[in-house]
CSV table of C-alpha atoms and ligand atoms in Angstrom, one decimal:
chain,number,residue,atom,x,y,z
A,1,MET,CA,-7.0,0.8,10.7
A,2,PRO,CA,-4.6,-2.0,11.7
A,3,GLY,CA,-5.1,-5.5,12.3
A,4,PHE,CA,-2.4,-5.5,15.4
A,5,GLU,CA,-5.6,-3.5,17.4
A,6,LEU,CA,-7.8,-6.8,17.6
A,7,PHE,CA,-4.9,-9.5,18.5
A,8,GLY,CA,-5.4,-12.6,20.7
A,9,GLU,CA,-6.0,-16.1,21.0
A,10,GLU,CA,-6.5,-16.6,17.6
A,11,GLU,CA,-3.2,-15.0,16.3
A,12,ARG,CA,-1.8,-16.8,19.6
A,13,LYS,CA,-3.3,-20.5,18.7
A,14,GLU,CA,-1.9,-20.0,14.8
A,15,VAL,CA,1.6,-19.8,16.1
A,16,ASN,CA,1.5,-22.0,18.8
A,17,ASP,CA,0.5,-24.8,16.4
A,18,VAL,CA,4.1,-23.6,14.4
A,19,LEU,CA,6.1,-23.8,18.1
A,20,GLU,CA,4.8,-27.1,19.1
A,21,THR,CA,6.7,-28.8,15.6
A,22,GLY,CA,9.5,-25.6,15.9
A,23,ILE,CA,9.7,-26.1,12.4
A,24,LEU,CA,9.8,-22.3,11.5
A,25,MET,CA,10.5,-22.1,7.7
A,26,ARG,CA,7.9,-22.3,5.2
A,27,TYR,CA,9.9,-25.2,3.0
A,28,GLY,CA,10.4,-28.7,3.0
A,29,PHE,CA,10.9,-30.6,7.1
A,30,ASP,CA,8.0,-32.4,5.4
A,31,GLY,CA,8.2,-35.5,8.0
A,32,PRO,CA,8.7,-33.3,11.8
A,33,ARG,CA,6.1,-30.4,10.7
A,34,LYS,CA,2.8,-32.9,11.1
A,35,GLY,CA,1.5,-31.6,8.5
A,36,ILE,CA,1.7,-27.6,9.6
A,37,TRP,CA,2.2,-25.2,6.8
A,38,LYS,CA,1.1,-22.2,7.7
A,39,ALA,CA,2.3,-20.1,4.4
A,40,LYS,CA,0.5,-22.5,1.9
A,41,GLU,CA,-2.7,-22.1,4.3
A,42,LEU,CA,-2.5,-18.5,3.9
A,43,GLU,CA,-1.9,-18.2,0.5
A,44,LYS,CA,-4.5,-20.8,-0.3
A,45,ALA,CA,-6.8,-18.2,2.3
A,46,LEU,CA,-6.4,-15.3,0.4
A,47,CYS,CA,-6.8,-16.7,-3.0
A,48,GLU,CA,-10.5,-17.8,-1.4
A,49,ARG,CA,-11.2,-14.8,0.4
A,50,LEU,CA,-9.5,-11.9,-2.5
A,51,GLY,CA,-10.7,-13.9,-5.7
A,52,CYS,CA,-7.3,-14.4,-7.7
A,53,ALA,CA,-5.9,-17.4,-8.7
A,54,TYR,CA,-2.7,-17.6,-7.0
A,55,ALA,CA,-0.9,-15.5,-4.2
A,56,GLN,CA,2.8,-15.8,-2.8
A,57,LEU,CA,3.7,-14.7,0.3
A,58,THR,CA,7.1,-12.9,1.0
A,59,SER,CA,9.0,-11.7,3.9
A,60,SER,CA,7.3,-8.1,3.7
A,61,GLY,CA,5.0,-5.6,0.7
A,62,THR,CA,8.2,-3.8,-0.6
A,63,THR,CA,9.8,-7.3,-1.7
A,64,ALA,CA,6.6,-8.5,-2.6
A,65,LEU,CA,6.6,-5.4,-5.2
A,66,THR,CA,10.4,-6.3,-6.3
A,67,THR,CA,9.3,-10.2,-7.0
A,68,ALA,CA,6.2,-9.0,-8.6
A,69,MET,CA,8.7,-6.3,-10.8
A,70,ALA,CA,10.8,-9.9,-11.5
A,71,ALA,CA,8.5,-11.6,-12.2
A,72,LEU,CA,7.2,-9.6,-14.8
A,73,GLY,CA,10.4,-8.8,-16.5
A,74,ILE,CA,11.0,-5.5,-15.4
A,75,GLY,CA,14.4,-4.6,-15.1
A,76,ALA,CA,17.2,-2.1,-16.7
A,77,GLY,CA,16.2,0.8,-18.9
A,78,ASP,CA,12.9,-0.1,-18.1
A,79,GLU,CA,10.6,2.4,-16.8
A,80,VAL,CA,7.6,2.7,-14.1
A,81,ILE,CA,5.1,5.0,-14.1
A,82,MET,CA,4.0,5.4,-10.5
A,83,PRO,CA,2.6,8.3,-8.6
A,84,SER,CA,4.0,11.5,-6.7
A,85,PHE,CA,1.7,10.4,-3.5
A,86,THR,CA,2.8,6.8,-2.1
A,87,PHE,CA,5.4,4.9,0.3
A,88,VAL,CA,8.9,5.4,-1.0
A,89,ALA,CA,8.8,1.9,-0.7
A,90,SER,CA,7.1,1.6,-4.2
A,91,VAL,CA,10.2,3.5,-5.5
A,92,GLU,CA,12.9,1.9,-3.5
A,93,ALA,CA,11.3,-1.5,-5.3
A,94,VAL,CA,11.4,-0.2,-8.6
A,95,LEU,CA,15.2,0.7,-8.4
A,96,SER,CA,15.6,-2.4,-6.8
A,97,VAL,CA,15.8,-4.6,-10.2
A,98,GLY,CA,17.5,-1.7,-12.0
A,99,ALA,CA,14.8,-0.1,-13.3
A,100,ILE,CA,13.8,4.0,-13.8
A,101,PRO,CA,11.0,5.5,-11.7
A,102,VAL,CA,9.2,8.0,-13.6
A,103,ILE,CA,6.7,10.2,-11.1
A,104,ALA,CA,3.0,11.1,-12.3
A,105,ASP,CA,0.5,13.7,-10.5
A,106,VAL,CA,-2.1,12.1,-8.7
A,107,ASP,CA,-5.4,13.9,-8.6
A,108,ASP,CA,-8.0,13.9,-6.0
A,109,THR,CA,-8.8,10.4,-5.7
A,110,LEU,CA,-5.3,10.3,-4.1
A,111,THR,CA,-4.0,8.0,-6.8
A,112,LEU,CA,-2.7,8.8,-10.3
A,113,LYS,CA,-3.7,11.3,-12.1
A,114,PRO,CA,-4.8,9.3,-16.2
A,115,GLU,CA,-3.5,11.8,-17.9
A,116,SER,CA,-0.5,12.2,-15.8
A,117,VAL,CA,0.2,8.9,-16.6
A,118,ARG,CA,-0.7,9.0,-20.7
A,119,ALA,CA,2.1,13.0,-20.3
A,120,ALA,CA,4.9,10.3,-19.3
A,121,ILE,CA,4.8,7.3,-21.8
A,122,THR,CA,8.3,6.7,-24.0
A,123,PRO,CA,9.4,3.9,-25.6
A,124,ARG,CA,10.8,2.8,-22.2
A,125,THR,CA,8.1,2.9,-20.4
A,126,LYS,CA,7.2,-0.7,-19.2
A,127,CYS,CA,4.5,-0.6,-16.2
A,128,VAL,CA,2.0,1.2,-14.7
A,129,MET,CA,2.1,1.1,-10.6
A,130,PRO,CA,-0.8,2.4,-9.5
A,131,VAL,CA,-0.6,2.8,-5.8
A,132,HIS,CA,-4.1,1.8,-3.7
A,133,MET,CA,-3.4,4.7,-0.8
A,134,CYS,CA,-4.8,5.1,2.2
A,135,GLY,CA,-7.8,1.8,1.9
A,136,SER,CA,-9.4,3.3,-1.4
A,137,MET,CA,-8.4,3.0,-5.3
A,138,ALA,CA,-6.9,4.2,-8.4
A,139,ASP,CA,-9.5,5.1,-11.2
A,140,VAL,CA,-8.8,1.5,-12.2
A,141,ASP,CA,-10.7,1.1,-15.6
A,142,ALA,CA,-9.2,4.3,-17.0
A,143,LEU,CA,-5.2,3.0,-16.3
A,144,LEU,CA,-6.0,-0.3,-17.4
A,145,LYS,CA,-6.9,1.8,-21.2
A,146,ILE,CA,-4.2,2.9,-20.8
A,147,CYS,CA,-1.5,0.3,-20.3
A,148,LYS,CA,-3.8,-1.6,-23.2
A,149,GLU,CA,-3.9,1.4,-25.8
A,150,HIS,CA,0.3,1.2,-25.3
A,151,HIS,CA,1.2,-2.6,-24.0
A,152,LEU,CA,2.2,-1.7,-20.6
A,153,VAL,CA,2.1,-4.1,-17.6
A,154,LEU,CA,0.0,-2.8,-14.6
A,155,LEU,CA,1.3,-3.5,-11.2
A,156,GLU,CA,-1.2,-2.4,-8.5
A,157,ASP,CA,0.5,-1.0,-4.8
A,158,ALA,CA,-2.4,-2.6,-2.9
A,159,CYS,CA,-0.5,-2.9,0.4
A,160,GLN,CA,-2.1,-0.2,2.0
A,161,SER,CA,-6.0,-1.4,0.6
A,162,THR,CA,-6.3,-5.1,1.5
A,163,GLY,CA,-10.1,-6.1,1.6
A,164,ALA,CA,-10.8,-2.6,-0.5
A,165,THR,CA,-12.1,-3.8,-3.7
A,166,TYR,CA,-13.3,-1.7,-7.2
A,167,LYS,CA,-16.6,-2.9,-9.1
A,168,GLY,CA,-16.4,-6.3,-7.0
A,169,LYS,CA,-13.3,-7.2,-7.1
A,170,ALA,CA,-10.5,-7.2,-4.9
A,171,LEU,CA,-7.8,-4.5,-5.4
A,172,GLY,CA,-4.5,-6.6,-6.2
A,173,THR,CA,-6.0,-9.0,-8.2
A,174,ILE,CA,-6.9,-7.0,-11.5
A,175,GLY,CA,-3.6,-6.0,-13.0
A,176,ASP,CA,-0.9,-8.1,-14.3
A,177,ALA,CA,-0.2,-8.8,-10.8
A,178,GLY,CA,-0.5,-6.8,-7.3
A,179,THR,CA,1.0,-6.9,-3.8
A,180,LEU,CA,0.2,-6.5,-0.2
A,181,SER,CA,1.9,-5.9,2.9
A,182,PHE,CA,1.4,-7.5,6.5
A,183,ASP,CA,3.7,-5.1,8.4
A,184,PHE,CA,2.8,-4.1,11.5
A,185,VAL,CA,0.7,-1.2,10.7
A,186,LYS,CA,-1.5,-2.6,7.7
A,187,THR,CA,-5.0,-3.9,7.3
A,188,VAL,CA,-4.0,-7.4,8.2
A,189,THR,CA,-0.6,-8.1,9.5
A,190,CYS,CA,1.9,-10.7,10.1
A,191,GLY,CA,4.5,-8.4,11.8
A,192,GLU,CA,6.6,-8.3,8.6
A,193,GLY,CA,5.1,-10.0,5.7
A,194,GLY,CA,3.7,-9.7,2.1
A,195,ALA,CA,2.1,-11.2,-0.6
A,196,ILE,CA,1.5,-11.1,-4.4
A,197,LEU,CA,-1.4,-11.5,-6.3
A,198,THR,CA,-2.0,-12.6,-9.6
A,199,ASN,CA,-4.2,-14.7,-12.4
A,200,SER,CA,-1.6,-15.9,-14.1
A,201,GLU,CA,-0.1,-19.7,-13.4
A,202,ARG,CA,3.2,-18.2,-15.4
A,203,THR,CA,3.8,-15.1,-13.2
A,204,TYR,CA,3.2,-16.5,-9.8
A,205,GLU,CA,5.6,-19.5,-10.6
A,206,LYS,CA,8.6,-17.0,-11.1
A,207,CYS,CA,7.0,-15.4,-8.0
A,208,ASP,CA,7.3,-18.4,-6.0
A,209,HIS,CA,10.9,-19.5,-7.4
A,210,PHE,CA,12.4,-15.5,-7.1
A,211,SER,CA,11.5,-15.3,-3.6
A,212,ASP,CA,13.4,-18.3,-2.8
A,213,HIS,CA,16.7,-17.9,-4.6
A,214,GLY,CA,15.6,-19.0,-7.7
A,215,HIS,CA,14.1,-22.8,-6.5
A,216,ASP,CA,11.7,-24.8,-8.8
A,217,HIS,CA,9.9,-26.4,-5.5
A,218,LYS,CA,9.2,-29.1,-8.0
A,219,GLY,CA,10.8,-31.9,-5.3
A,220,VAL,CA,10.9,-33.2,-1.5
A,221,ASP,CA,14.5,-32.3,-1.4
A,222,ARG,CA,15.7,-28.6,-1.3
A,223,GLY,CA,19.0,-29.8,-2.1
A,224,ALA,CA,18.4,-31.6,-5.0
A,225,ASP,CA,16.1,-28.5,-6.3
A,226,GLU,CA,16.7,-26.9,-9.8
A,227,HIS,CA,17.0,-23.1,-10.1
A,228,PRO,CA,15.9,-22.0,-13.3
A,229,PHE,CA,16.9,-18.7,-12.9
A,230,LEU,CA,18.3,-16.1,-9.9
A,231,GLY,CA,16.7,-14.9,-6.8
A,232,TYR,CA,16.5,-14.3,-3.7
A,233,ASN,CA,15.9,-14.7,0.1
A,234,PHE,CA,12.2,-13.2,0.8
A,235,ARG,CA,10.6,-15.9,2.2
A,236,ILE,CA,8.1,-15.2,5.2
A,237,SER,CA,8.7,-17.5,8.2
A,238,GLU,CA,6.0,-19.9,9.7
A,239,LEU,CA,5.1,-18.1,12.3
A,240,HIS,CA,4.5,-14.4,10.2
A,241,ALA,CA,2.2,-16.3,8.0
A,242,ALA,CA,0.4,-17.9,11.5
A,243,VAL,CA,0.0,-14.4,12.7
A,244,GLY,CA,-1.6,-13.6,9.3
A,245,LEU,CA,-3.6,-16.6,9.3
A,246,ALA,CA,-5.6,-15.8,11.7
A,247,GLN,CA,-5.5,-11.9,11.1
A,248,LEU,CA,-7.6,-13.1,7.5
A,249,ARG,CA,-10.1,-14.5,8.7
A,250,LYS,CA,-10.5,-11.0,10.9
A,251,LEU,CA,-10.5,-9.5,7.9
A,252,ASP,CA,-14.4,-9.2,7.1
A,253,GLN,CA,-15.0,-7.8,10.7
A,254,PHE,CA,-11.8,-5.1,10.5
A,255,LEU,CA,-13.8,-4.3,7.0
A,256,ALA,CA,-17.4,-3.1,8.8
A,257,LEU,CA,-15.6,-1.7,11.8
A,258,GLN,CA,-13.9,0.7,9.6
A,259,ARG,CA,-16.5,1.6,7.4
A,260,GLY,CA,-18.6,1.8,10.1
A,261,HIS,CA,-16.2,4.1,12.1
A,262,GLN,CA,-15.3,5.9,8.6
A,263,GLN,CA,-19.3,7.0,8.0
A,264,ALA,CA,-20.0,8.2,11.7
A,265,LEU,CA,-16.9,10.2,11.2
A,266,LYS,CA,-17.8,11.6,8.1
A,267,ALA,CA,-21.6,12.0,9.2
A,268,ILE,CA,-20.1,14.9,12.0
A,269,LEU,CA,-17.1,16.1,9.6
A,270,SER,CA,-19.8,17.2,6.8
A,271,GLN,CA,-21.4,19.7,9.3
A,272,VAL,CA,-18.5,21.4,7.7
A,273,PRO,CA,-19.3,23.1,4.2
A,274,GLU,CA,-16.3,24.1,3.4
A,275,ILE,CA,-14.8,20.3,3.7
A,276,THR,CA,-14.5,18.4,0.4
A,277,TRP,CA,-14.2,14.9,0.3
A,278,ARG,CA,-11.8,12.3,-1.8
A,279,THR,CA,-12.8,11.0,-5.1
A,280,VAL,CA,-13.3,7.3,-4.7
A,281,PRO,CA,-13.9,5.9,-7.9
A,282,ASP,CA,-16.0,3.1,-6.1
A,283,PRO,CA,-17.0,3.8,-2.9
A,284,ALA,CA,-18.6,0.3,-2.0
A,285,GLY,CA,-15.1,-0.5,-2.3
A,286,ASP,CA,-13.4,1.6,0.3
A,287,SER,CA,-12.1,-0.3,3.5
A,288,GLY,CA,-12.2,2.5,5.2
A,289,THR,CA,-8.6,2.7,6.7
A,290,PHE,CA,-8.9,6.4,6.4
A,291,LEU,CA,-11.3,8.9,5.6
A,292,SER,CA,-9.6,11.6,4.0
A,293,TRP,CA,-10.3,15.0,3.3
A,294,PHE,CA,-10.1,18.7,1.7
A,295,LEU,CA,-10.4,21.7,3.0
A,296,PRO,CA,-10.5,24.8,0.4
A,297,THR,CA,-6.5,26.2,0.5
A,298,GLN,CA,-3.0,25.3,2.0
A,299,GLU,CA,-3.1,28.0,4.4
A,300,ILE,CA,-5.9,27.3,6.1
A,301,THR,CA,-5.1,23.1,6.1
A,302,GLU,CA,-2.1,23.9,8.4
A,303,ALA,CA,-3.5,26.8,10.6
A,304,VAL,CA,-5.7,23.6,11.1
A,305,VAL,CA,-3.1,20.9,11.4
A,306,GLU,CA,-2.0,24.0,13.5
A,307,GLY,CA,-4.9,23.9,15.9
A,308,PHE,CA,-5.1,20.1,15.7
A,309,LYS,CA,-1.3,20.0,17.4
A,310,ALA,CA,-2.9,22.8,20.2
A,311,LYS,CA,-5.2,21.0,20.9
A,312,GLY,CA,-3.6,17.9,21.7
A,313,ILE,CA,-5.8,16.0,18.4
A,314,LEU,CA,-2.8,15.8,15.8
A,315,ALA,CA,-2.3,12.4,16.4
A,316,GLY,CA,-4.1,10.1,13.5
A,317,ASN,CA,-4.8,12.9,11.6
A,318,PHE,CA,-2.0,12.8,8.7
A,319,TYR,CA,-1.0,16.2,6.5
A,320,TRP,CA,0.6,14.4,4.2
A,321,PHE,CA,2.0,17.3,2.2
A,322,ASN,CA,4.3,17.1,5.5
A,323,ASN,CA,5.3,14.1,5.9
A,324,ASN,CA,8.3,12.8,5.1
A,325,TRP,CA,7.9,9.3,4.1
A,326,HIS,CA,4.3,9.6,2.0
A,327,TYR,CA,4.8,12.2,-0.4
A,328,ILE,CA,7.7,13.0,-3.1
A,329,ARG,CA,8.1,16.4,-1.5
A,330,LYS,CA,10.3,16.0,0.9
A,331,TRP,CA,12.3,12.8,-0.5
A,332,HIS,CA,15.2,14.9,-0.4
A,333,HIS,CA,17.5,11.6,-0.2
A,334,LEU,CA,15.6,10.3,-3.2
A,335,LYS,CA,15.8,12.6,-5.5
A,336,GLU,CA,19.5,13.2,-4.6
A,337,GLY,CA,20.2,9.9,-5.1
A,338,HIS,CA,21.7,9.6,-1.7
A,339,SER,CA,22.5,5.6,-1.8
A,340,LEU,CA,25.0,3.3,-0.8
A,341,TYR,CA,25.5,1.4,-4.2
A,342,ALA,CA,26.0,2.9,-7.5
A,343,LEU,CA,22.8,3.5,-9.3
A,344,ASN,CA,22.9,3.3,-12.8
A,345,GLU,CA,23.4,5.7,-15.1
A,346,PRO,CA,19.3,5.9,-16.6
A,347,GLN,CA,18.7,5.7,-12.9
A,348,LEU,CA,20.7,9.1,-11.9
A,349,GLN,CA,19.0,10.4,-14.6
A,350,ALA,CA,15.8,9.7,-13.4
A,351,LEU,CA,16.5,11.1,-10.2
A,352,GLU,CA,17.6,14.4,-11.5
A,353,VAL,CA,14.3,14.7,-13.8
A,354,ILE,CA,12.2,14.1,-10.4
A,355,ARG,CA,14.3,16.2,-8.1
A,356,GLN,CA,13.7,19.2,-11.2
A,357,GLN,CA,10.0,18.0,-12.0
A,358,ASP,CA,7.3,20.6,-10.9
A,359,PHE,CA,4.6,19.2,-9.0
A,360,SER,CA,2.6,21.6,-8.9
A,361,VAL,CA,-0.6,19.4,-9.5
A,362,SER,CA,0.0,17.0,-6.7
A,363,ASP,CA,0.7,19.9,-4.7
A,364,THR,CA,-2.7,21.7,-5.5
A,365,VAL,CA,-4.3,18.4,-3.9
A,366,MET,CA,-1.9,17.6,-1.2
A,367,SER,CA,-1.4,20.6,0.6
A,368,ARG,CA,-5.0,20.7,1.3
A,369,CYS,CA,-5.6,16.9,2.1
A,370,ILE,CA,-5.9,15.5,5.2
A,371,SER,CA,-6.2,11.6,6.1
A,372,THR,CA,-8.1,11.1,9.3
A,373,ALA,CA,-6.4,7.4,10.6
A,374,ILE,CA,-9.6,5.4,11.9
A,375,GLN,CA,-9.4,2.9,14.3
A,376,LEU,CA,-10.8,-0.5,14.6
A,377,GLY,CA,-11.1,-0.2,18.6
A,378,TRP,CA,-13.6,3.4,18.4
A,379,THR,CA,-16.4,3.3,20.4
A,380,SER,CA,-19.7,5.7,19.5
A,381,GLU,CA,-19.0,8.0,22.1
A,382,GLN,CA,-15.1,8.2,20.7
A,383,ILE,CA,-15.9,9.0,17.5
A,384,GLU,CA,-18.8,11.7,18.6
A,385,ALA,CA,-15.6,13.5,21.0
A,386,LYS,CA,-13.1,13.3,18.2
A,387,GLY,CA,-15.5,15.0,15.5
A,388,ARG,CA,-16.5,17.3,18.0
A,389,ALA,CA,-13.5,18.9,18.4
A,390,MET,CA,-11.9,18.2,15.2
A,391,VAL,CA,-15.2,20.3,14.0
A,392,GLU,CA,-14.8,23.1,16.5
A,393,VAL,CA,-10.9,23.6,15.2
A,394,ILE,CA,-11.9,23.5,11.8
A,395,GLN,CA,-15.0,26.2,12.2
A,396,SER,CA,-12.8,28.2,14.3
A,397,VAL,CA,-9.6,28.6,11.4
A,398,LEU,CA,-12.5,28.8,8.9
A,399,SER,CA,-14.2,31.7,10.8
A,400,LYS,CA,-10.5,33.9,11.2
A,401,HIS,CA,-9.6,33.2,7.8
A,402,GLY,CA,-13.0,34.2,6.1
A,403,ALA,CA,-13.7,30.7,4.4
A,404,ALA,CA,-16.9,32.0,3.2
A,405,ALA,CA,-16.0,34.3,1.3
A,406,VAL,CA,-13.4,31.5,-0.8
B,1,PLP,C1,3.4,-0.6,3.2
B,1,PLP,C2,3.8,-0.5,2.3
B,1,PLP,C3,4.8,-1.0,1.0
B,1,PLP,C4,5.7,-1.9,2.0
B,1,PLP,O1,5.6,-2.8,2.7
B,1,PLP,P1,6.6,-2.9,3.8
B,1,PLP,O2,5.8,-4.3,4.2
B,1,PLP,O3,6.5,-1.9,4.6
B,1,PLP,O4,7.6,-3.4,3.1
B,1,PLP,C5,4.6,-0.3,-0.1
B,1,PLP,N1,3.9,0.0,-0.9
B,1,PLP,C6,2.9,1.0,0.1
B,1,PLP,C7,2.0,2.1,-0.4
B,1,PLP,C8,2.8,0.8,1.8
B,1,PLP,O5,1.8,1.5,2.2
């Protein structure tokens, strides 16, 4: 799953280019930087590799989401429909611009269930934000159709799915804008970093300015820049961008390894007929960072998780249903509005709605799901051993639970 597994000479070389000049900032210092522009180079490389017109780097995936929302004009009073299964950062970003999170259910794609999105639309809805979790994708066509019908903005959170595609298009490049994360555990890492992808020049320009205090970047004298609107400092540093540049060049290698290992593990687990698989709207586009699978019931899944723990093979097998960060069930701090600063009234009301909301549709999916993280460095022997150990536990649990009758 994470690019940090294959960190080496290439990353060191790019970082050293920056250290040679000592210009760690992405803007200005045109003379002393001696033609080294790692952030600009990475933005260009992202556009070329992923097939979009514009990319704006930021300090993180979270700030990429905040920047994208600002650029798309999402703010106070606007509702953003997002899934119950995501990283809590997606919700934090919505709150950060004063907007209102509305949580819809996921289906067995582990992403937004289109009917649940439809049901959540109100006159205040401004944006639909699918989150392409665990290397695979939402049903993008169905969501685009809904957005078109209701004149809504589509913002893709593709932070976990760099390099994954839907019908040949890179995730993050299909909606009005999309975001990537390059934090330390993502497919491509900068250490910390993120990007907004878009095909709209206007949206890109806004992202460029907003992520740097509203600077218009029109001249060569930073002090003389105009500020057409307010912004923040969400800039990436040259050092981080340098790492990302080396990593992005390895993306195809990462994808080939991930996909190969994912399929090898799937072939082993396929011996268990009771296992079913995550629905992937475009299987060829799955980046292979995870293999996500379902067991027949919550009870069996919990017993398998316990079995994995007992056998020391739980690491890398994620039971999101019990996870504090990725699933709505345990986001008590969010539901109870534990914020250091005052949230606005519609936000507080929305959080109360979420606190009382029935997520049984999502629960039915998530309580039976385990995602196995795919590592780049696995050997075929390791995959074989891991798969066999997993199958043993699963079969022993199934026989105890009389699963044949399920
Ligand atoms: C990682 C992640 C983010 C945030 O990215 P950071 O770079 O860690 O800020 C947002 N959304 C999802 C789905 C993520 O997995």
